């Protein structure tokens, strides 16, 4: 049995629903026989946080895309709540009591165990394998999403089902933030035009620009808004000029968007992202500042890393562009990596010296965003 020939897809809901969307979308593209998607989530109680909201967010986006074009898929999606995701006996009992085993002897199942906690995925993996042996359910196959290289891997024979899913799964930015429960407040109209931003950029990076004039640019030009305008527009140009048609099809670039979470009270917790690049389903958040003060730059770095993960999940990348010199830039990158548990593949800091080498800068920017 091929890994994608089954009627029932089982997904485990953790606090990052993005991998589950990727898996569901891929299999729905490849398999017209899927009739049910089971979302196994944790119930909120004194023992654990709940993930039902993430399951509902996922269902909403799957329904919007697939309800009319995948006629065999039943809505609403099946949801199974677990009261204790750390106890195998509780999981086994609650799955047996669910509708999962109704008519299951003749049906085939596929579990992708990327989501959920490690204990949850381990327990459910072995429970479902035992169910199949005991003929409580029919045949079952397994897979996982390798987040390091975006591959979908079959657990049964360790074969790669699909390479680099970023070229297969295209998730619009609104749907990405919707998965995590965020909403776009406003798409702010930036008064800065690219021509003006390019002029300021040229003067700012010029070696002949005096320190006094550069400080005046920092103080008067909206704290670097011109820089995000310039970066976003140049990235759009570079996308069209230098990326292959195959890759550019899956690239979306957004600038200066304000977002909120409906559970946040008041307006103080709303946040903005300067520039966002979505490659397939991977988000890269970019924060731009002309500041060269270490502490202020570091705060901007922490924020872009936090916000990128909040709306793009663990697969996201973060870029900080500052006015710092080479030494401060390298030190800042090392500090952000150590303090946030990141690495050079998902955190990158650029400084004034990089901006002065414009061709090199955009080459490195492109390499960081579009490679593993």
Short mmCIF file of C-alpha atoms in Angstrom, two decimals:
data_model
loop_
_atom_site.label_atom_id
_atom_site.label_comp_id
_atom_site.label_asym_id
_atom_site.label_seq_id
_atom_site.Cartn_x
_atom_site.Cartn_y
_atom_site.Cartn_z
CA UNK A 1 0.00 0.00 0.00
CA UNK A 2 1.40 3.38 -0.98
CA UNK A 3 1.66 5.75 2.00
CA UNK A 4 -0.90 8.13 0.48
CA UNK A 5 -3.56 5.53 -0.47
CA UNK A 6 -5.92 5.55 2.50
CA UNK A 7 -9.36 6.80 3.54
CA UNK A 8 -8.58 8.21 7.00
CA UNK A 9 -5.87 10.75 7.82
CA UNK A 10 -5.02 11.20 11.51
CA UNK A 11 -3.27 14.37 12.69
CA UNK A 12 -2.07 15.27 16.19
CA UNK A 13 -2.77 18.83 17.27
CA UNK A 14 -0.10 20.70 19.20
CA UNK A 15 0.37 24.44 19.58
CA UNK A 16 1.92 24.73 16.11
CA UNK A 17 -0.77 23.74 13.57
CA UNK A 18 1.31 24.65 10.51
CA UNK A 19 2.83 21.16 9.93
CA UNK A 20 -0.66 19.66 10.14
CA UNK A 21 -1.89 22.01 7.42
CA UNK A 22 1.08 21.07 5.22
CA UNK A 23 0.41 17.35 5.66
CA UNK A 24 -3.34 17.64 5.09
CA UNK A 25 -2.92 19.82 2.01
CA UNK A 26 -0.32 17.51 0.51
CA UNK A 27 -2.34 14.33 0.95
CA UNK A 28 -5.55 15.99 -0.26
CA UNK A 29 -3.69 16.94 -3.44
CA UNK A 30 -2.41 13.40 -3.92
CA UNK A 31 -5.27 11.23 -2.68
CA UNK A 32 -8.88 11.61 -3.81
CA UNK A 33 -9.92 8.68 -1.59
CA UNK A 34 -9.58 10.53 1.71
CA UNK A 35 -13.01 10.69 3.32
CA UNK A 36 -12.15 11.64 6.89
CA UNK A 37 -9.53 13.71 8.66
CA UNK A 38 -9.20 13.03 12.38
CA UNK A 39 -7.81 15.81 14.57
CA UNK A 40 -6.65 14.48 17.93
CA UNK A 41 -6.25 17.36 20.37
CA UNK A 42 -5.62 17.90 24.07
CA UNK A 43 -8.50 19.04 26.26
CA UNK A 44 -7.84 22.04 28.45
CA UNK A 45 -7.78 21.15 32.15
CA UNK A 46 -5.58 21.40 35.23
CA UNK A 47 -3.09 18.92 33.75
CA UNK A 48 -2.52 20.47 30.33
CA UNK A 49 -3.27 23.28 27.93
CA UNK A 50 -5.93 22.77 25.29
CA UNK A 51 -5.40 22.70 21.52
CA UNK A 52 -9.02 22.57 20.32
CA UNK A 53 -8.79 26.16 19.06
CA UNK A 54 -5.87 25.22 16.80
CA UNK A 55 -7.88 22.26 15.49
CA UNK A 56 -10.78 24.57 14.68
CA UNK A 57 -8.46 27.06 12.96
CA UNK A 58 -7.04 24.24 10.85
CA UNK A 59 -10.49 22.94 9.95
CA UNK A 60 -11.62 26.40 8.83
CA UNK A 61 -8.71 26.80 6.41
CA UNK A 62 -8.95 23.24 5.06
CA UNK A 63 -12.69 23.69 4.53
CA UNK A 64 -12.22 26.99 2.69
CA UNK A 65 -9.81 25.42 0.21
CA UNK A 66 -11.04 21.84 -0.14
CA UNK A 67 -14.75 21.57 0.66
CA UNK A 68 -15.91 22.22 -2.90
CA UNK A 69 -13.07 20.49 -4.76
CA UNK A 70 -12.62 17.29 -2.72
CA UNK A 71 -16.14 15.78 -2.72
CA UNK A 72 -15.26 12.63 -0.76
CA UNK A 73 -13.96 14.58 2.26
CA UNK A 74 -16.50 14.81 5.09
CA UNK A 75 -17.09 18.00 7.04
CA UNK A 76 -17.00 18.83 9.87
CA UNK A 77 -13.68 17.10 10.44
CA UNK A 78 -13.62 14.46 13.18
CA UNK A 79 -12.16 15.68 16.47
CA UNK A 80 -11.04 13.50 19.38
CA UNK A 81 -10.19 15.20 22.68
CA UNK A 82 -7.71 13.67 25.13
CA UNK A 83 -7.89 14.51 28.82
CA UNK A 84 -4.28 13.47 29.55
CA UNK A 85 -1.85 13.29 26.62
CA UNK A 86 0.92 11.87 28.83
CA UNK A 87 -0.86 8.64 29.87
CA UNK A 88 -1.05 5.75 27.42
CA UNK A 89 -4.00 4.05 29.16
CA UNK A 90 -6.08 7.24 29.09
CA UNK A 91 -5.30 7.80 25.40
CA UNK A 92 -6.17 4.21 24.54
CA UNK A 93 -9.45 4.35 26.44
CA UNK A 94 -10.56 7.67 24.95
CA UNK A 95 -9.66 6.69 21.39
CA UNK A 96 -11.58 3.42 21.78
CA UNK A 97 -14.61 5.39 22.99
CA UNK A 98 -14.39 7.77 20.04
CA UNK A 99 -15.99 7.29 16.63
CA UNK A 100 -12.62 6.36 15.16
CA UNK A 101 -13.30 2.62 15.34
CA UNK A 102 -16.78 2.82 13.78
CA UNK A 103 -16.57 0.89 10.52
CA UNK A 104 -12.81 1.00 10.91
CA UNK A 105 -12.08 -2.70 10.25
CA UNK A 106 -12.49 -2.26 6.52
CA UNK A 107 -10.94 1.22 6.32
CA UNK A 108 -7.29 2.16 5.90
CA UNK A 109 -5.64 4.78 8.09
CA UNK A 110 -2.58 7.00 7.94
CA UNK A 111 -1.05 8.71 10.97
CA UNK A 112 1.28 11.66 10.56
CA UNK A 113 2.76 12.11 14.02
CA UNK A 114 4.60 15.40 13.50
CA UNK A 115 2.23 17.43 15.70
CA UNK A 116 1.45 17.13 19.39
CA UNK A 117 3.82 16.41 22.25
CA UNK A 118 6.44 13.67 22.03
CA UNK A 119 4.63 11.53 24.58
CA UNK A 120 1.34 12.02 22.76
CA UNK A 121 2.76 11.02 19.38
CA UNK A 122 4.62 8.02 20.85
CA UNK A 123 1.59 6.66 22.69
CA UNK A 124 -0.80 7.14 19.77
CA UNK A 125 1.67 5.60 17.32
CA UNK A 126 1.85 2.35 19.28
CA UNK A 127 -1.84 2.30 20.17
CA UNK A 128 -2.88 2.57 16.52
CA UNK A 129 -0.32 -0.03 15.48
CA UNK A 130 -1.79 -2.40 18.08
CA UNK A 131 -5.33 -1.56 16.92
CA UNK A 132 -4.38 -2.62 13.40
CA UNK A 133 -2.85 -5.90 14.61
CA UNK A 134 -5.97 -6.61 16.67
CA UNK A 135 -8.11 -5.75 13.62
CA UNK A 136 -9.92 -2.99 15.48
CA UNK A 137 -8.97 -0.85 12.49
CA UNK A 138 -7.76 -1.79 9.02
CA UNK A 139 -4.33 -1.22 7.53
CA UNK A 140 -2.33 1.68 8.90
CA UNK A 141 0.71 3.57 7.64
CA UNK A 142 2.81 6.31 9.21
CA UNK A 143 4.78 9.38 8.20
CA UNK A 144 6.46 12.44 9.67
CA UNK A 145 7.50 15.86 8.40
CA UNK A 146 11.23 16.49 8.65
CA UNK A 147 11.28 20.21 9.49
CA UNK A 148 15.02 20.51 8.83
CA UNK A 149 14.67 19.97 5.09
CA UNK A 150 10.89 20.16 4.55
CA UNK A 151 10.64 16.51 3.49
CA UNK A 152 7.73 14.17 4.06
CA UNK A 153 9.14 10.80 5.10
CA UNK A 154 7.43 7.40 5.28
CA UNK A 155 7.95 5.79 8.67
CA UNK A 156 7.30 2.30 7.32
CA UNK A 157 10.32 2.10 5.01
CA UNK A 158 12.09 5.42 5.73
CA UNK A 159 11.57 6.44 2.11
CA UNK A 160 11.09 10.08 1.14
CA UNK A 161 7.51 10.61 0.01
CA UNK A 162 8.10 14.20 -1.13
CA UNK A 163 11.13 16.51 -1.23
CA UNK A 164 10.98 20.20 -0.24
CA UNK A 165 7.29 20.71 0.32
CA UNK A 166 7.76 24.49 0.10
CA UNK A 167 7.56 23.96 -3.67
CA UNK A 168 4.37 21.93 -3.31
CA UNK A 169 2.37 23.68 -0.58
CA UNK A 170 1.56 27.37 -0.98
CA UNK A 171 -0.06 28.96 2.07
CA UNK A 172 -1.32 32.57 1.74
CA UNK A 173 -0.15 34.90 4.48
CA UNK A 174 -3.69 35.52 5.80
CA UNK A 175 -4.21 31.77 6.21
CA UNK A 176 -0.84 31.37 7.92
CA UNK A 177 -1.64 33.89 10.62
CA UNK A 178 -5.19 32.51 10.83
CA UNK A 179 -3.84 29.07 11.70
CA UNK A 180 -2.20 30.56 14.78
CA UNK A 181 -5.24 32.65 15.70
CA UNK A 182 -4.01 36.07 14.59
CA UNK A 183 -5.85 38.70 12.57
CA UNK A 184 -4.66 41.51 10.32
CA UNK A 185 -5.70 44.85 11.79
CA UNK A 186 -4.70 47.18 8.99
CA UNK A 187 -2.52 47.10 5.95
CA UNK A 188 -0.87 50.43 6.60
CA UNK A 189 -0.28 52.66 3.65
CA UNK A 190 3.32 53.73 3.82
CA UNK A 191 3.79 57.32 2.75
CA UNK A 192 7.35 56.60 1.75
CA UNK A 193 7.78 55.96 -1.97
CA UNK A 194 10.47 53.67 -3.23
CA UNK A 195 12.26 56.45 -5.11
CA UNK A 196 12.57 58.53 -1.94
CA UNK A 197 13.56 55.47 0.11
CA UNK A 198 16.26 54.59 -2.44
CA UNK A 199 17.61 58.13 -2.27
CA UNK A 200 17.79 58.06 1.53
CA UNK A 201 19.39 54.59 1.43
CA UNK A 202 22.08 55.76 -0.98
CA UNK A 203 22.93 58.72 1.24
CA UNK A 204 22.81 56.65 4.43
CA UNK A 205 25.31 54.01 3.27
CA UNK A 206 27.64 56.46 1.51
CA UNK A 207 31.08 56.54 3.17
CA UNK A 208 31.23 60.29 2.50
CA UNK A 209 28.07 60.99 4.49
CA UNK A 210 29.09 62.73 7.70
CA UNK A 211 28.28 61.27 11.08
CA UNK A 212 26.10 64.32 11.83
CA UNK A 213 24.09 63.84 8.63
CA UNK A 214 23.70 60.10 9.28
CA UNK A 215 22.43 60.85 12.79
CA UNK A 216 19.97 63.33 11.33
CA UNK A 217 18.70 60.64 8.96
CA UNK A 218 18.18 58.35 11.95
CA UNK A 219 16.25 61.00 13.84
CA UNK A 220 14.15 62.48 11.06
CA UNK A 221 13.27 59.64 8.73
CA UNK A 222 10.65 57.82 10.80
CA UNK A 223 13.10 55.54 12.58
CA UNK A 224 13.93 53.53 9.48
CA UNK A 225 10.54 53.22 7.75
CA UNK A 226 12.29 54.15 4.53
CA UNK A 227 14.61 51.18 5.04
CA UNK A 228 11.76 48.64 5.17
CA UNK A 229 10.21 50.27 2.08
CA UNK A 230 13.52 49.94 0.27
CA UNK A 231 14.14 46.34 1.40
CA UNK A 232 10.62 45.15 0.52
CA UNK A 233 10.68 46.73 -2.93
CA UNK A 234 14.16 45.48 -3.74
CA UNK A 235 13.21 41.98 -2.63
CA UNK A 236 10.21 42.09 -4.95
CA UNK A 237 12.49 43.15 -7.80
CA UNK A 238 15.09 40.51 -6.96
CA UNK A 239 12.37 37.87 -6.79
CA UNK A 240 11.42 38.61 -10.37
CA UNK A 241 15.00 39.02 -11.58
CA UNK A 242 16.94 36.23 -9.93
CA UNK A 243 14.63 33.49 -8.65
CA UNK A 244 13.56 30.70 -10.93
CA UNK A 245 9.96 30.82 -12.12
CA UNK A 246 9.30 27.65 -10.10
CA UNK A 247 10.41 29.25 -6.83
CA UNK A 248 9.01 32.76 -7.43
CA UNK A 249 5.54 31.26 -7.90
CA UNK A 250 5.60 30.26 -4.23
CA UNK A 251 6.93 33.55 -2.85
CA UNK A 252 4.78 36.24 -1.23
CA UNK A 253 6.26 39.49 0.12
CA UNK A 254 4.37 41.74 2.55
CA UNK A 255 5.35 44.98 4.23
CA UNK A 256 4.27 46.91 7.31
CA UNK A 257 1.27 44.89 8.50
CA UNK A 258 -0.29 45.33 11.94
CA UNK A 259 -1.71 42.23 13.65
CA UNK A 260 -3.50 41.20 16.83
CA UNK A 261 -4.81 38.15 18.64
CA UNK A 262 -8.52 38.25 19.59
CA UNK A 263 -7.73 37.03 23.13
CA UNK A 264 -5.49 40.03 23.78
CA UNK A 265 -7.25 42.84 25.64
CA UNK A 266 -6.90 46.42 24.43
CA UNK A 267 -4.68 47.71 21.67
CA UNK A 268 -1.30 47.79 23.36
CA UNK A 269 -0.50 44.19 22.51
CA UNK A 270 -0.98 44.66 18.78
CA UNK A 271 2.25 44.29 16.85
CA UNK A 272 3.68 45.10 13.45
CA UNK A 273 6.05 43.26 11.16
CA UNK A 274 8.25 45.39 8.92
CA UNK A 275 8.72 42.92 6.06
CA UNK A 276 7.51 39.34 5.69
CA UNK A 277 8.51 36.81 3.04
CA UNK A 278 6.54 33.58 2.70
CA UNK A 279 8.23 30.87 0.64
CA UNK A 280 5.66 28.13 0.17
CA UNK A 281 4.68 27.79 3.81
CA UNK A 282 7.87 29.07 5.45
CA UNK A 283 7.81 32.58 6.89
CA UNK A 284 10.84 34.84 7.18
CA UNK A 285 10.21 37.92 9.31
CA UNK A 286 12.47 40.94 8.70
CA UNK A 287 12.92 43.80 11.14
CA UNK A 288 14.59 47.00 9.92
CA UNK A 289 16.18 49.70 12.06
CA UNK A 290 18.81 52.36 11.45
CA UNK A 291 19.79 52.22 15.12
CA UNK A 292 23.32 51.17 16.04
CA UNK A 293 22.82 51.08 19.82
CA UNK A 294 23.37 47.48 20.91
CA UNK A 295 20.51 47.20 23.44
CA UNK A 296 17.91 48.75 21.12
CA UNK A 297 18.97 46.48 18.26
CA UNK A 298 18.88 43.44 20.53
CA UNK A 299 15.32 44.28 21.60
CA UNK A 300 14.30 44.49 17.94
CA UNK A 301 15.99 41.13 17.38
CA UNK A 302 14.11 39.44 20.22
CA UNK A 303 10.84 40.85 18.92
CA UNK A 304 11.24 39.72 15.31
CA UNK A 305 12.23 36.20 16.45
CA UNK A 306 9.24 35.99 18.80
CA UNK A 307 6.75 37.37 16.26
CA UNK A 308 8.06 35.21 13.42
CA UNK A 309 7.55 32.08 15.52
CA UNK A 310 4.12 33.23 16.69
CA UNK A 311 2.76 33.57 13.15
CA UNK A 312 5.04 31.21 11.24
CA UNK A 313 5.65 28.43 13.75
CA UNK A 314 8.92 26.65 14.45
CA UNK A 315 9.73 26.55 10.72
CA UNK A 316 10.11 30.34 10.56
CA UNK A 317 13.27 32.38 10.05
CA UNK A 318 14.17 35.84 11.36
CA UNK A 319 16.32 38.62 9.93
CA UNK A 320 17.42 41.80 11.71
CA UNK A 321 18.84 44.67 9.64
CA UNK A 322 20.58 47.40 11.65
CA UNK A 323 22.96 50.33 11.41
CA UNK A 324 25.59 48.56 13.53
CA UNK A 325 29.24 48.10 12.58
CA UNK A 326 30.67 44.70 11.68
CA UNK A 327 31.82 43.80 15.20
CA UNK A 328 28.49 44.70 16.81
CA UNK A 329 26.59 42.87 14.05
CA UNK A 330 28.49 39.62 14.57
CA UNK A 331 28.22 39.91 18.37
CA UNK A 332 24.49 40.63 18.16
CA UNK A 333 23.87 37.58 15.99
CA UNK A 334 25.76 35.33 18.42
CA UNK A 335 23.82 36.74 21.38
CA UNK A 336 20.43 36.28 19.71
CA UNK A 337 21.25 32.70 18.73
CA UNK A 338 22.40 31.77 22.24
CA UNK A 339 19.61 33.62 24.06
CA UNK A 340 16.78 32.21 21.91
CA UNK A 341 18.11 28.71 21.20
CA UNK A 342 18.31 29.39 17.47
CA UNK A 343 21.05 28.78 14.93
CA UNK A 344 22.62 30.34 11.86
CA UNK A 345 19.98 28.74 9.64
CA UNK A 346 17.07 30.58 11.24
CA UNK A 347 18.56 33.81 12.64
CA UNK A 348 20.58 36.33 10.61
CA UNK A 349 21.76 39.85 11.46
CA UNK A 350 22.98 42.39 8.90
CA UNK A 351 24.68 45.71 9.63
CA UNK A 352 25.78 48.92 7.93
CA UNK A 353 28.84 47.28 6.35
CA UNK A 354 26.56 44.71 4.69
CA UNK A 355 24.19 47.40 3.39
CA UNK A 356 27.13 49.22 1.81
CA UNK A 357 27.89 46.11 -0.27
CA UNK A 358 24.44 46.09 -1.83
CA UNK A 359 24.88 43.24 -4.33
CA UNK A 360 26.47 41.03 -1.67
CA UNK A 361 23.77 42.00 0.83
CA UNK A 362 20.85 40.97 -1.38
CA UNK A 363 22.66 37.83 -2.49
CA UNK A 364 23.07 36.81 1.16
CA UNK A 365 19.49 37.81 1.92
CA UNK A 366 18.21 35.60 -0.89
CA UNK A 367 20.47 32.70 0.12
CA UNK A 368 19.30 32.84 3.74
CA UNK A 369 15.59 33.01 2.88
CA UNK A 370 15.41 30.44 0.09
CA UNK A 371 17.81 27.72 1.20
CA UNK A 372 17.42 25.25 4.03
#
